Amino acid sequence: INRFGEDAPFGSIYAINPFLIIVLVPIVALYSKSIHPLDSITVGAWISALSVFFLIWQTIPSAFLFMIFLSIGEAIWSPRLYEYTTLIAPKGREGTYSSLSSAPFFMASLAVGYFGGFLLQEYCPEAPCDKGWMMWLIIGITTVIGPIGIVIFYSWIKGNGTDMEIESEQTTTTAYDEENEGEQERSALLGKDRTAKTVN
């Protein structure tokens, strides 16, 4: 509001995100099935993080571009994050792992409000907000920390994830085998019982 005024098309800008998420998520999910979830998460995270730098120009078109690329990145990484979390979770603990995967978002929200308010007060306290570009530059730098961390620890994350996937598959296979053995034992006992009744 300090930069564009009360007549800026805020509603149109905000509406871009839910619209693109609804449209793009099924399409991305369809064409990224053969891609490892961590690769999709990395690409999507980079697109979302870099989109913030559009706001350095502080124009209405740059705000639209920011929201468009933010939404594209989210459509790429968001569904694959849940998939990856479920994939590496031990059998029976998928819900716990999904909850823990959301924990960083809630933890970050505690500091984001204060941090954003501080930057707003420091660089854009009132119109015409001439130093707003510095605020968005700082925010942009903080957003790329996550993608950079993924790149640095990529092999370690993917290696641990692969080990947990194998362990999860082994657990699932073992449980399936045990269930089949139980079914076979029940069928054998039922067959013996029927044979005994027939003889009697």
Short mmCIF file of C-alpha atoms in Angstrom, two decimals:
data_model
loop_
_atom_site.label_atom_id
_atom_site.label_comp_id
_atom_site.label_asym_id
_atom_site.label_seq_id
_atom_site.Cartn_x
_atom_site.Cartn_y
_atom_site.Cartn_z
CA ILE A 1 0.00 0.00 0.00
CA ASN A 2 2.87 2.38 0.83
CA ARG A 3 4.31 1.83 -2.63
CA PHE A 4 1.30 1.41 -4.94
CA GLY A 5 -1.53 3.02 -2.98
CA GLU A 6 -4.93 1.66 -2.01
CA ASP A 7 -6.12 1.41 -5.63
CA ALA A 8 -3.54 -1.22 -6.63
CA PRO A 9 -5.02 -4.55 -7.88
CA PHE A 10 -4.08 -6.52 -4.75
CA GLY A 11 -6.98 -8.94 -5.17
CA SER A 12 -5.94 -9.83 -8.73
CA ILE A 13 -2.34 -10.37 -7.63
CA TYR A 14 -3.31 -12.60 -4.71
CA ALA A 15 -5.75 -14.59 -6.89
CA ILE A 16 -2.93 -15.74 -9.16
CA ASN A 17 -1.54 -18.18 -6.59
CA PRO A 18 -4.62 -20.35 -5.91
CA PHE A 19 -5.57 -20.30 -9.59
CA LEU A 20 -2.18 -21.50 -10.81
CA ILE A 21 -1.88 -24.08 -8.02
CA ILE A 22 -5.23 -25.62 -8.96
CA VAL A 23 -4.33 -25.67 -12.66
CA LEU A 24 -0.64 -26.64 -12.52
CA VAL A 25 -0.43 -29.24 -9.73
CA PRO A 26 -2.26 -32.02 -11.67
CA ILE A 27 -0.24 -31.24 -14.82
CA VAL A 28 3.09 -31.19 -12.99
CA ALA A 29 2.21 -34.37 -11.11
CA LEU A 30 1.40 -36.12 -14.40
CA TYR A 31 4.60 -35.17 -16.21
CA SER A 32 7.02 -35.44 -13.28
CA LYS A 33 6.23 -39.00 -12.19
CA SER A 34 9.54 -40.28 -13.58
CA ILE A 35 11.55 -37.55 -11.82
CA HIS A 36 12.87 -38.18 -8.32
CA PRO A 37 10.86 -36.14 -5.78
CA LEU A 38 13.98 -34.47 -4.39
CA ASP A 39 14.91 -33.19 -7.87
CA SER A 40 11.46 -31.66 -8.28
CA ILE A 41 11.66 -30.13 -4.81
CA THR A 42 15.03 -28.58 -5.65
CA VAL A 43 13.86 -27.05 -8.95
CA GLY A 44 10.63 -25.76 -7.45
CA ALA A 45 12.40 -24.30 -4.44
CA TRP A 46 14.79 -22.37 -6.66
CA ILE A 47 11.99 -20.95 -8.81
CA SER A 48 9.98 -19.85 -5.75
CA ALA A 49 13.01 -18.35 -4.03
CA LEU A 50 14.27 -16.42 -7.04
CA SER A 51 10.80 -15.03 -7.77
CA VAL A 52 11.19 -12.63 -4.82
CA PHE A 53 13.84 -10.67 -6.72
CA PHE A 54 11.18 -9.43 -9.18
CA LEU A 55 9.90 -7.22 -6.36
CA ILE A 56 13.13 -5.21 -6.33
CA TRP A 57 11.68 -3.21 -9.26
CA GLN A 58 8.61 -2.29 -7.18
CA THR A 59 6.17 -2.11 -10.08
CA ILE A 60 2.75 -3.68 -10.63
CA PRO A 61 4.03 -5.90 -13.48
CA SER A 62 6.92 -7.11 -11.31
CA ALA A 63 4.43 -7.97 -8.55
CA PHE A 64 2.45 -10.07 -11.05
CA LEU A 65 5.65 -11.78 -12.22
CA PHE A 66 6.61 -12.48 -8.62
CA MET A 67 3.30 -14.17 -7.88
CA ILE A 68 3.32 -16.14 -11.16
CA PHE A 69 6.80 -17.60 -10.65
CA LEU A 70 6.21 -18.13 -6.93
CA SER A 71 3.13 -20.18 -7.79
CA ILE A 72 4.91 -22.16 -10.53
CA GLY A 73 7.66 -23.09 -8.09
CA GLU A 74 5.14 -24.04 -5.42
CA ALA A 75 3.22 -26.20 -7.89
CA ILE A 76 6.45 -28.08 -8.60
CA TRP A 77 7.82 -28.63 -5.08
CA SER A 78 4.73 -28.73 -2.87
CA PRO A 79 3.11 -32.03 -3.96
CA ARG A 80 6.47 -33.77 -4.34
CA LEU A 81 7.44 -32.79 -0.78
CA TYR A 82 4.47 -34.70 0.60
CA GLU A 83 5.25 -37.60 -1.72
CA TYR A 84 8.89 -37.69 -0.65
CA THR A 85 7.95 -37.48 3.03
CA THR A 86 5.55 -40.40 2.67
CA LEU A 87 8.08 -42.32 0.59
CA ILE A 88 10.84 -42.26 3.21
CA ALA A 89 8.53 -42.76 6.20
CA PRO A 90 8.54 -46.19 7.88
CA LYS A 91 5.33 -48.14 7.37
CA GLY A 92 2.68 -46.95 9.78
CA ARG A 93 4.41 -43.63 10.53
CA GLU A 94 3.49 -41.69 7.40
CA GLY A 95 1.24 -39.32 9.35
CA THR A 96 4.00 -38.50 11.85
CA TYR A 97 6.52 -37.79 9.12
CA SER A 98 4.03 -35.62 7.20
CA SER A 99 3.40 -33.58 10.34
CA LEU A 100 7.13 -33.16 10.97
CA SER A 101 7.68 -32.02 7.38
CA SER A 102 5.37 -29.06 8.09
CA ALA A 103 7.14 -28.12 11.31
CA PRO A 104 9.75 -25.82 9.66
CA PHE A 105 6.96 -23.70 8.14
CA PHE A 106 5.36 -23.09 11.53
CA MET A 107 8.73 -22.49 13.20
CA ALA A 108 9.72 -19.99 10.52
CA SER A 109 6.42 -18.11 10.83
CA LEU A 110 7.36 -17.15 14.39
CA ALA A 111 10.32 -15.10 13.14
CA VAL A 112 8.97 -14.00 9.75
CA GLY A 113 6.39 -11.63 11.21
CA TYR A 114 8.93 -9.79 13.36
CA PHE A 115 11.58 -9.80 10.63
CA GLY A 116 9.16 -8.50 7.99
CA GLY A 117 7.85 -5.81 10.31
CA PHE A 118 11.39 -4.68 11.10
CA LEU A 119 12.32 -4.43 7.40
CA LEU A 120 9.09 -2.61 6.60
CA GLN A 121 9.70 -0.09 9.35
CA GLU A 122 13.33 0.32 8.33
CA TYR A 123 13.01 0.63 4.54
CA CYS A 124 9.36 1.37 3.79
CA PRO A 125 7.72 3.10 6.77
CA GLU A 126 5.49 5.30 4.61
CA ALA A 127 4.88 6.41 1.03
CA PRO A 128 6.62 6.74 -1.38
CA CYS A 129 8.79 3.85 -0.08
CA ASP A 130 11.94 4.76 -2.00
CA LYS A 131 14.09 2.14 -0.22
CA GLY A 132 11.68 -0.72 -0.68
CA TRP A 133 14.02 -2.36 -3.17
CA MET A 134 16.53 -2.91 -0.35
CA MET A 135 13.88 -4.64 1.74
CA TRP A 136 13.06 -7.07 -1.07
CA LEU A 137 16.74 -7.64 -1.80
CA ILE A 138 17.30 -8.72 1.81
CA ILE A 139 14.19 -10.93 1.75
CA GLY A 140 15.33 -12.45 -1.54
CA ILE A 141 18.73 -13.28 -0.10
CA THR A 142 17.14 -15.02 2.88
CA THR A 143 14.82 -17.06 0.63
CA VAL A 144 17.67 -18.60 -1.39
CA ILE A 145 19.29 -20.01 1.76
CA GLY A 146 16.98 -23.03 1.60
CA PRO A 147 17.68 -23.99 -2.04
CA ILE A 148 21.41 -23.42 -1.51
CA GLY A 149 21.27 -25.76 1.48
CA ILE A 150 19.54 -28.42 -0.63
CA VAL A 151 22.25 -28.16 -3.30
CA ILE A 152 25.09 -28.33 -0.75
CA PHE A 153 23.65 -31.34 1.09
CA TYR A 154 21.93 -32.88 -1.95
CA SER A 155 23.94 -36.13 -2.05
CA TRP A 156 23.58 -36.61 1.71
CA ILE A 157 19.83 -35.95 1.68
CA LYS A 158 19.24 -38.18 -1.34
CA GLY A 159 21.51 -40.90 0.06
CA ASN A 160 19.69 -40.99 3.40
CA GLY A 161 16.36 -40.79 1.62
CA THR A 162 17.27 -43.77 -0.59
CA ASP A 163 18.32 -45.81 2.45
CA MET A 164 15.04 -44.99 4.18
CA GLU A 165 13.09 -45.83 1.01
CA ILE A 166 14.76 -49.26 0.89
CA GLU A 167 14.11 -49.80 4.59
CA SER A 168 10.49 -48.75 4.14
CA GLU A 169 10.09 -51.10 1.15
CA GLN A 170 11.68 -53.96 3.12
CA THR A 171 9.35 -53.30 6.04
CA THR A 172 6.37 -53.26 3.70
CA THR A 173 7.52 -56.48 1.98
CA THR A 174 8.07 -58.21 5.32
CA ALA A 175 4.64 -57.18 6.55
CA TYR A 176 3.10 -58.36 3.27
CA ASP A 177 4.90 -61.72 3.52
CA GLU A 178 3.82 -62.17 7.12
CA GLU A 179 0.25 -61.36 6.17
CA ASN A 180 0.37 -63.92 3.33
CA GLU A 181 1.81 -66.56 5.65
CA GLY A 182 -0.99 -65.88 8.10
CA GLU A 183 -3.56 -66.22 5.34
CA GLN A 184 -2.01 -69.51 4.20
CA GLU A 185 -2.02 -70.88 7.75
CA ARG A 186 -5.66 -69.88 8.21
CA SER A 187 -6.57 -71.49 4.86
CA ALA A 188 -4.71 -74.68 5.81
CA LEU A 189 -6.45 -74.87 9.18
CA LEU A 190 -9.81 -74.22 7.55
CA GLY A 191 -9.12 -76.95 4.99
CA LYS A 192 -8.19 -79.43 7.71
CA ASP A 193 -11.31 -78.53 9.65
CA ARG A 194 -13.51 -79.10 6.60
CA THR A 195 -11.77 -82.42 5.88
CA ALA A 196 -12.33 -83.56 9.47
CA LYS A 197 -16.00 -82.66 9.29
CA THR A 198 -16.37 -84.52 5.98
CA VAL A 199 -14.78 -87.65 7.46
CA ASN A 200 -17.00 -87.49 10.54
#
